[in-house]
Amino acid sequence: MSRHEIPARNPQHTVAVGWDNPLSTFFAQVSRPVDDEDEEDPIILWVGADRPREILTVEDLARCLAPFADLSPEMMERLRADRGAKLDQAPTQAQREAINFIRRSR
């Protein structure tokens, strides 16, 4: 799995993107600072974590992220390279069990 932080439109947000090899999907997570007095979830957006093969292209990932951040051409290439480097790595036993758990919980 890869994970990279990229600049957010809102400077108070944190944006992470990457490739999740066990789920065979790109992912993005947008979060805001945790405030102990605020009970709202700090995760604003989390895509690519619900099911295998949810987001297959960096272009689709960029569309999901558009309200929160831009994926630079350099980051798009980096994510493609991350995916290519991981494609020939089979999931571990623990990763296969996690995927099966996700599929059963739907």
mmCIF file of C-alpha atoms in Angstrom:
data_model
loop_
_atom_site.group_PDB
_atom_site.id
_atom_site.type_symbol
_atom_site.label_atom_id
_atom_site.label_comp_id
_atom_site.label_asym_id
_atom_site.label_seq_id
_atom_site.Cartn_x
_atom_site.Cartn_y
_atom_site.Cartn_z
ATOM 1 C CA MET A 1 0.000 0.000 0.000
ATOM 2 C CA SER A 2 1.191 3.495 -0.741
ATOM 3 C CA ARG A 3 0.157 6.716 0.986
ATOM 4 C CA HIS A 4 1.007 10.296 0.061
ATOM 5 C CA GLU A 5 -0.146 13.597 1.519
ATOM 6 C CA ILE A 6 -1.070 16.322 -0.962
ATOM 7 C CA PRO A 7 -2.036 19.981 -0.479
ATOM 8 C CA ALA A 8 -5.691 20.589 0.371
ATOM 9 C CA ARG A 9 -7.799 23.510 -0.845
ATOM 10 C CA ASN A 10 -8.615 24.227 2.799
ATOM 11 C CA PRO A 11 -5.325 24.601 4.694
ATOM 12 C CA GLN A 12 -6.933 23.102 7.807
ATOM 13 C CA HIS A 13 -7.626 19.821 6.015
ATOM 14 C CA THR A 14 -5.254 16.924 5.476
ATOM 15 C CA VAL A 15 -5.519 14.965 2.232
ATOM 16 C CA ALA A 16 -3.940 11.540 1.745
ATOM 17 C CA VAL A 17 -4.039 9.468 -1.433
ATOM 18 C CA GLY A 18 -2.575 6.145 -2.442
ATOM 19 C CA TRP A 19 -2.927 2.661 -3.840
ATOM 20 C CA ASP A 20 -4.327 -0.165 -1.695
ATOM 21 C CA ASN A 21 -3.020 -3.384 -3.210
ATOM 22 C CA PRO A 22 -5.128 -5.854 -1.191
ATOM 23 C CA LEU A 23 -8.329 -4.071 -2.282
ATOM 24 C CA SER A 24 -6.910 -3.261 -5.751
ATOM 25 C CA THR A 25 -8.114 0.327 -5.557
ATOM 26 C CA PHE A 26 -6.874 3.861 -5.339
ATOM 27 C CA PHE A 27 -8.026 5.668 -2.209
ATOM 28 C CA ALA A 28 -8.309 9.160 -0.794
ATOM 29 C CA GLN A 29 -8.950 10.436 2.686
ATOM 30 C CA VAL A 30 -9.735 14.023 3.659
ATOM 31 C CA SER A 31 -9.734 14.895 7.337
ATOM 32 C CA ARG A 32 -9.952 17.933 9.534
ATOM 33 C CA PRO A 33 -8.177 18.516 12.844
ATOM 34 C CA VAL A 34 -9.511 16.535 15.782
ATOM 35 C CA ASP A 35 -11.253 18.704 18.355
ATOM 36 C CA ASP A 36 -11.986 17.024 21.693
ATOM 37 C CA GLU A 37 -15.004 19.283 22.204
ATOM 38 C CA ASP A 38 -16.457 18.495 18.775
ATOM 39 C CA GLU A 39 -18.082 15.087 18.396
ATOM 40 C CA GLU A 40 -18.150 15.187 14.594
ATOM 41 C CA ASP A 41 -16.067 12.627 12.763
ATOM 42 C CA PRO A 42 -12.794 14.232 11.626
ATOM 43 C CA ILE A 43 -12.968 12.202 8.389
ATOM 44 C CA ILE A 44 -14.688 14.338 5.756
ATOM 45 C CA LEU A 45 -14.179 12.003 2.787
ATOM 46 C CA TRP A 46 -12.881 8.467 2.516
ATOM 47 C CA VAL A 47 -13.139 6.781 -0.862
ATOM 48 C CA GLY A 48 -11.575 3.533 -1.988
ATOM 49 C CA ALA A 49 -12.093 1.748 1.311
ATOM 50 C CA ASP A 50 -15.555 0.229 0.933
ATOM 51 C CA ARG A 51 -15.016 -2.550 -1.570
ATOM 52 C CA PRO A 52 -12.361 -4.127 -3.787
ATOM 53 C CA ARG A 53 -11.695 -2.338 -7.093
ATOM 54 C CA GLU A 54 -13.739 0.705 -6.033
ATOM 55 C CA ILE A 55 -11.554 3.313 -7.806
ATOM 56 C CA LEU A 56 -9.539 1.934 -10.701
ATOM 57 C CA THR A 57 -8.092 5.067 -12.319
ATOM 58 C CA VAL A 58 -6.343 8.169 -11.040
ATOM 59 C CA GLU A 59 -8.785 10.200 -13.129
ATOM 60 C CA ASP A 60 -11.697 8.780 -11.114
ATOM 61 C CA LEU A 61 -9.780 9.496 -7.922
ATOM 62 C CA ALA A 62 -9.200 13.092 -9.053
ATOM 63 C CA ARG A 63 -12.943 13.551 -9.676
ATOM 64 C CA CYS A 64 -13.759 12.326 -6.158
ATOM 65 C CA LEU A 65 -11.170 14.679 -4.683
ATOM 66 C CA ALA A 66 -12.016 17.744 -6.790
ATOM 67 C CA PRO A 67 -13.916 19.634 -4.044
ATOM 68 C CA PHE A 68 -11.005 19.152 -1.636
ATOM 69 C CA ALA A 69 -7.726 18.998 -3.593
ATOM 70 C CA ASP A 70 -6.126 18.786 -7.010
ATOM 71 C CA LEU A 71 -4.103 15.780 -8.071
ATOM 72 C CA SER A 72 -1.064 17.181 -9.853
ATOM 73 C CA PRO A 73 0.140 15.428 -13.015
ATOM 74 C CA GLU A 74 3.244 14.378 -11.050
ATOM 75 C CA MET A 75 1.160 12.798 -8.283
ATOM 76 C CA MET A 76 -1.041 11.060 -10.837
ATOM 77 C CA GLU A 77 2.081 9.491 -12.356
ATOM 78 C CA ARG A 78 3.378 8.563 -8.901
ATOM 79 C CA LEU A 79 0.098 6.819 -8.066
ATOM 80 C CA ARG A 80 0.153 4.929 -11.363
ATOM 81 C CA ALA A 81 3.714 3.831 -10.572
ATOM 82 C CA ASP A 82 2.651 2.765 -7.064
ATOM 83 C CA ARG A 83 -0.085 0.634 -8.569
ATOM 84 C CA GLY A 84 2.246 -0.888 -11.159
ATOM 85 C CA ALA A 85 4.861 -1.733 -8.544
ATOM 86 C CA LYS A 86 2.321 -3.534 -6.375
ATOM 87 C CA LEU A 87 0.288 -5.409 -9.002
ATOM 88 C CA ASP A 88 2.496 -8.474 -8.955
ATOM 89 C CA GLN A 89 2.456 -8.735 -5.149
ATOM 90 C CA ALA A 90 -0.173 -11.192 -3.994
ATOM 91 C CA PRO A 91 -2.188 -10.273 -0.896
ATOM 92 C CA THR A 92 -1.032 -11.862 2.340
ATOM 93 C CA GLN A 93 -3.244 -14.330 4.185
ATOM 94 C CA ALA A 94 -4.307 -11.578 6.614
ATOM 95 C CA GLN A 95 -5.175 -9.282 3.703
ATOM 96 C CA ARG A 96 -7.256 -12.013 2.021
ATOM 97 C CA GLU A 97 -9.131 -12.559 5.278
ATOM 98 C CA ALA A 98 -9.786 -8.813 5.591
ATOM 99 C CA ILE A 99 -11.146 -8.676 2.032
ATOM 100 C CA ASN A 100 -13.447 -11.624 2.742
ATOM 101 C CA PHE A 101 -14.632 -9.930 5.944
ATOM 102 C CA ILE A 102 -15.455 -6.752 4.015
ATOM 103 C CA ARG A 103 -17.377 -8.713 1.387
ATOM 104 C CA ARG A 104 -19.382 -10.607 4.025
ATOM 105 C CA SER A 105 -20.270 -7.463 5.979
ATOM 106 C CA ARG A 106 -22.211 -5.891 3.118
#
